[in-house]
mmCIF file of C-alpha atoms in Angstrom:
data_model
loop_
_atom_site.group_PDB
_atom_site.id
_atom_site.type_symbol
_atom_site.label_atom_id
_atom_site.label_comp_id
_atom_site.label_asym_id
_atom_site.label_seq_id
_atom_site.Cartn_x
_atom_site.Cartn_y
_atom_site.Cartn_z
ATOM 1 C CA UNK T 100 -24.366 49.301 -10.439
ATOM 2 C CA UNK T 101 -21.203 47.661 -11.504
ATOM 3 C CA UNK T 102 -20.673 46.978 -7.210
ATOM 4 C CA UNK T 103 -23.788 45.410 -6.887
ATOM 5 C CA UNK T 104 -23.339 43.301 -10.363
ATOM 6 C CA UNK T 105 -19.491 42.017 -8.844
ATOM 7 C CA UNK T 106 -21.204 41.439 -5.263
ATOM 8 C CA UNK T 107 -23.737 39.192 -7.294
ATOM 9 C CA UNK T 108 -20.936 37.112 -8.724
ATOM 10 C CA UNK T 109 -19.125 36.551 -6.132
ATOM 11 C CA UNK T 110 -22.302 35.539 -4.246
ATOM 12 C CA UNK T 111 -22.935 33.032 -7.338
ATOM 13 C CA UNK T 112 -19.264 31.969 -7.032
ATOM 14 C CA UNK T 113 -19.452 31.254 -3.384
ATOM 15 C CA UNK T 114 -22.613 29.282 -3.042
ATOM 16 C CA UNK T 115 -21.824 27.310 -6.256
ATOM 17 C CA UNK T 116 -18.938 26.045 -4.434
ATOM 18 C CA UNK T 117 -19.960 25.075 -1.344
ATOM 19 C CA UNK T 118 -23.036 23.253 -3.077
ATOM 20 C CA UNK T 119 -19.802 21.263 -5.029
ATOM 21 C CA UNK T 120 -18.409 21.028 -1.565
ATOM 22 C CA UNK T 121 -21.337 19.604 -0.198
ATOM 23 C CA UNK T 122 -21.795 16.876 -3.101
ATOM 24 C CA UNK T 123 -18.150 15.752 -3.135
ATOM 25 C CA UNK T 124 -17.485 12.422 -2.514
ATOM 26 C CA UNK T 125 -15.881 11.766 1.224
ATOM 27 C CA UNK T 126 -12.502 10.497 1.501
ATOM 28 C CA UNK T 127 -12.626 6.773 2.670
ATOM 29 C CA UNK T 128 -12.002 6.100 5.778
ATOM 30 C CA UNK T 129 -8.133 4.880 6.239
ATOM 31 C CA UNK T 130 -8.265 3.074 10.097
ATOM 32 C CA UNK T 131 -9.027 -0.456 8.041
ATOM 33 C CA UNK T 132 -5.534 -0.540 6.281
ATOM 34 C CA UNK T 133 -3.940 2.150 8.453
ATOM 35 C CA UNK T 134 -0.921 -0.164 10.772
ATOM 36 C CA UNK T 135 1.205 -3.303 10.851
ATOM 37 C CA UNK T 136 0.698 -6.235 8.333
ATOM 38 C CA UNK T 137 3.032 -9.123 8.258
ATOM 39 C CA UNK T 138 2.810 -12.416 5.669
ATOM 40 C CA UNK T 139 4.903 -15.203 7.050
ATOM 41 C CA UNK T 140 5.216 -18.649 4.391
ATOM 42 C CA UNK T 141 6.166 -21.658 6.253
ATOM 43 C CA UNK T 142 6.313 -20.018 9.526
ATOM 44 C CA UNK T 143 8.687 -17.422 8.510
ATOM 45 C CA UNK T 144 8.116 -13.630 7.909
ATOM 46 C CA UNK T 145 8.083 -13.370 4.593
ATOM 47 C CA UNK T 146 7.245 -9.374 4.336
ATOM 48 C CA UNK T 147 6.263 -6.763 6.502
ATOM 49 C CA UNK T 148 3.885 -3.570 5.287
ATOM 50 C CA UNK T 149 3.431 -0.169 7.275
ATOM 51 C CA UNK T 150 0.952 1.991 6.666
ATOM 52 C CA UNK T 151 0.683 5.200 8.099
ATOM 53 C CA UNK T 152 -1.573 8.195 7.794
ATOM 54 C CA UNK T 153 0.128 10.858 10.012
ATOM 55 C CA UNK T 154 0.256 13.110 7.990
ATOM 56 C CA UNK T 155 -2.933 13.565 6.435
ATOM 57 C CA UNK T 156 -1.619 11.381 3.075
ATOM 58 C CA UNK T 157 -1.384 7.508 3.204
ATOM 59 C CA UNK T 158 2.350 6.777 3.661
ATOM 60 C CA UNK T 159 4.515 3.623 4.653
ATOM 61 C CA UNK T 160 7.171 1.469 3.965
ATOM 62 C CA UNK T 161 7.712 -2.639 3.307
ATOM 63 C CA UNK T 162 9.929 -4.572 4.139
ATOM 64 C CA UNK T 163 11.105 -7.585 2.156
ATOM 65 C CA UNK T 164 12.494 -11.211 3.582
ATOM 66 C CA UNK T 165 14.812 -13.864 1.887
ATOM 67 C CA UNK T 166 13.820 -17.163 2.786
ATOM 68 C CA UNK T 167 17.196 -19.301 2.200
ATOM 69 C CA UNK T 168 16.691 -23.141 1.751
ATOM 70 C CA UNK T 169 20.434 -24.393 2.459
ATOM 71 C CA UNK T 170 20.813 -28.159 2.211
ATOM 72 C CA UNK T 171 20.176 -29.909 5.022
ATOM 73 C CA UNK T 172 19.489 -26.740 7.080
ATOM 74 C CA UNK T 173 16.435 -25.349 8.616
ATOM 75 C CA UNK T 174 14.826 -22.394 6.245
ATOM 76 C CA UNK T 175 16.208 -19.117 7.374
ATOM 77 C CA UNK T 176 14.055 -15.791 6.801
ATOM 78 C CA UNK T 177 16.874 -12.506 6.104
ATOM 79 C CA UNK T 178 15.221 -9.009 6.286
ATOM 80 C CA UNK T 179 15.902 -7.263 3.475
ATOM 81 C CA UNK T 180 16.421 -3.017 3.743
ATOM 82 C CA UNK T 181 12.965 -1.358 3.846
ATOM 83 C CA UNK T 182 11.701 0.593 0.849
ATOM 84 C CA UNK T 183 9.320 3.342 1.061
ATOM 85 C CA UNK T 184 5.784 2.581 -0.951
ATOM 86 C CA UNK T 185 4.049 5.468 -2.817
ATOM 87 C CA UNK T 186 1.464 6.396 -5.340
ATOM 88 C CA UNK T 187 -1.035 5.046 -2.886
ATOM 89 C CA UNK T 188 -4.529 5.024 -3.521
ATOM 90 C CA UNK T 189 -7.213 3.550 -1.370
ATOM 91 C CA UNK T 190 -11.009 3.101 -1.901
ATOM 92 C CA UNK T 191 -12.223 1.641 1.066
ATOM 93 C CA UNK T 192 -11.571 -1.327 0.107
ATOM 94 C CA UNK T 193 -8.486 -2.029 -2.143
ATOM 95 C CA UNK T 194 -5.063 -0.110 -1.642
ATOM 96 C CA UNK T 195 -3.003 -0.163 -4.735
ATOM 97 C CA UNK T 196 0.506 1.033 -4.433
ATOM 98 C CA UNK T 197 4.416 1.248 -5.809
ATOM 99 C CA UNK T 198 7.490 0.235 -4.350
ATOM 100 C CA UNK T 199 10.591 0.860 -6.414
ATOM 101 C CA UNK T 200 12.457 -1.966 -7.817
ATOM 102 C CA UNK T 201 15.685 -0.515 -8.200
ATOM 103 C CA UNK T 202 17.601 -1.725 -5.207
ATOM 104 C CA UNK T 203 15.881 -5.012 -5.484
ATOM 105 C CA UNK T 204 19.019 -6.777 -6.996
ATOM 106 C CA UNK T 205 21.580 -4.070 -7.520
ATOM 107 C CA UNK T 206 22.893 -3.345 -9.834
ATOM 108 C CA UNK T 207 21.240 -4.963 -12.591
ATOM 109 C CA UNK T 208 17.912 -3.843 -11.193
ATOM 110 C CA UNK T 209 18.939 0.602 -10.890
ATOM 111 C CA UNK T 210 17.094 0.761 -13.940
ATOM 112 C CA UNK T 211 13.902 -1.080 -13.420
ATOM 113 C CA UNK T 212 9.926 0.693 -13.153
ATOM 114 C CA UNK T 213 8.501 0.512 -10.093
ATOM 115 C CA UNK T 214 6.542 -2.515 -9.262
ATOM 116 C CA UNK T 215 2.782 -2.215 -8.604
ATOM 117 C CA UNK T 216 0.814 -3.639 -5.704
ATOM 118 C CA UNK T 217 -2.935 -4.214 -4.367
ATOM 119 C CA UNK T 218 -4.081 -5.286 -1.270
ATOM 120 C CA UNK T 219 -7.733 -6.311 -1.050
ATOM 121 C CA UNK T 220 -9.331 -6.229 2.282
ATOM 122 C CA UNK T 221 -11.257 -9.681 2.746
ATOM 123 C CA UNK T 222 -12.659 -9.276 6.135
ATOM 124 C CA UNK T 223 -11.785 -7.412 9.445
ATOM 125 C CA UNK T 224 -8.156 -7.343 9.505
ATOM 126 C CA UNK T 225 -7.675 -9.324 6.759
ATOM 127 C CA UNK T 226 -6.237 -9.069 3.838
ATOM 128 C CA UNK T 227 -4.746 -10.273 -0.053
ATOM 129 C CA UNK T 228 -1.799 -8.577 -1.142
ATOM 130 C CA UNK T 229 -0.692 -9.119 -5.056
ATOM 131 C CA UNK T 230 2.040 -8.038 -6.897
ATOM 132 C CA UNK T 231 0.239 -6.887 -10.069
ATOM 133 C CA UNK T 232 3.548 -7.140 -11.882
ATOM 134 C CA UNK T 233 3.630 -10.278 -11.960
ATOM 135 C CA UNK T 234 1.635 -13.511 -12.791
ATOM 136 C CA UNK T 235 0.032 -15.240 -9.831
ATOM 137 C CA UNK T 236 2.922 -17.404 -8.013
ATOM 138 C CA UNK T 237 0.790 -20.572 -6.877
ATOM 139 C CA UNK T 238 1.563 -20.006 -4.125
ATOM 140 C CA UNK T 239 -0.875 -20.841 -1.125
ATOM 141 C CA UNK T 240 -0.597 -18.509 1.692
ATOM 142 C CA UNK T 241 -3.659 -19.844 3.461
ATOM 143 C CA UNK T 242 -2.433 -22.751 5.291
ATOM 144 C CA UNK T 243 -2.857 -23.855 9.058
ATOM 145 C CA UNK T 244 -0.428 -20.113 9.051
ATOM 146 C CA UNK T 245 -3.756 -18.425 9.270
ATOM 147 C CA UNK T 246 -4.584 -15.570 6.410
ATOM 148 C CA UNK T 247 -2.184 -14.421 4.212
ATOM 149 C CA UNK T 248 -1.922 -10.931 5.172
ATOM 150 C CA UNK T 249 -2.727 -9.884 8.811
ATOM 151 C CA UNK T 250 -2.354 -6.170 10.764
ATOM 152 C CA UNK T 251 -0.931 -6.294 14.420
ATOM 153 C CA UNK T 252 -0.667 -4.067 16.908
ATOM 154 C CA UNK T 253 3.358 -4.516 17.732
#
């Protein structure tokens, strides 16, 4: 009796979770943000995001440029060093992630938080990227440029 009563809960156990199973909610599906973006201001890169999903988990990296305004030189865009981007977390239609801060502007910057992101997509590969941690700039990256925030394939 005490077999049949443990085969019964086990039974219970099994079919309660694959009705759970069954009524999850699905994971969204990554291939919208999943590649290459690039922002350029003025015709120059201004930053670079990577988004992979190789391995199951959202991953990727971005990539930072200086724009230097020398006087009376052209504007030059420097590549900064890439920094990974984590804590991602993507509904299906905003992807809200960290990048540290800490190498930013070494080394009054080692001890900073990690500064939070979120890029809305607006339409088929487009895209708004804002840094959360800080106040909007003003800035108007929808010129004759195109969007501000654009996947490609290279």
């Amino acid at each position: 009796m005490k077999l049949r009563s443990l085969l019964l809960y086990v039974l219970l156990a099994v079919v309660a979770v694959a009705a759970y199973a069954q009524t999850a909610a699905p994971a969204p599906d990554t291939a919208a943000v999943v590649g290459v973006w690039r922002v350029e201001m003025d015709g120059l890169p201004a930053l670079t995001l990577t988004i992979s999903h190789e391995t199951g988990a959202l991953t990727g990296a971005i990539l930072f440029y200086l724009h230097r305004h020398d006087k009376g030189q052209p504007v030059t865009a420097l590549p900064g060093m890439p920094e990974p981007i984590f804590n991602l977390k993507f509904d299906g239609d905003i992807l809200k992630f960290q990048v540290s801060h800490r190498h930013a502007h070494a080394p009054r910057t080692l001890n900073d938080l990690p500064v939070s992101f979120q890029l809305t997509l607006t339409g088929a590969n487009k895209g708004d990227l804002v840094n959360e941690s800080e106040p909007p700039s003003g800035i108007d990256y929808t010129g004759s440029s195109g969007p501000p925030l654009v996947p490609t394939d290279y």
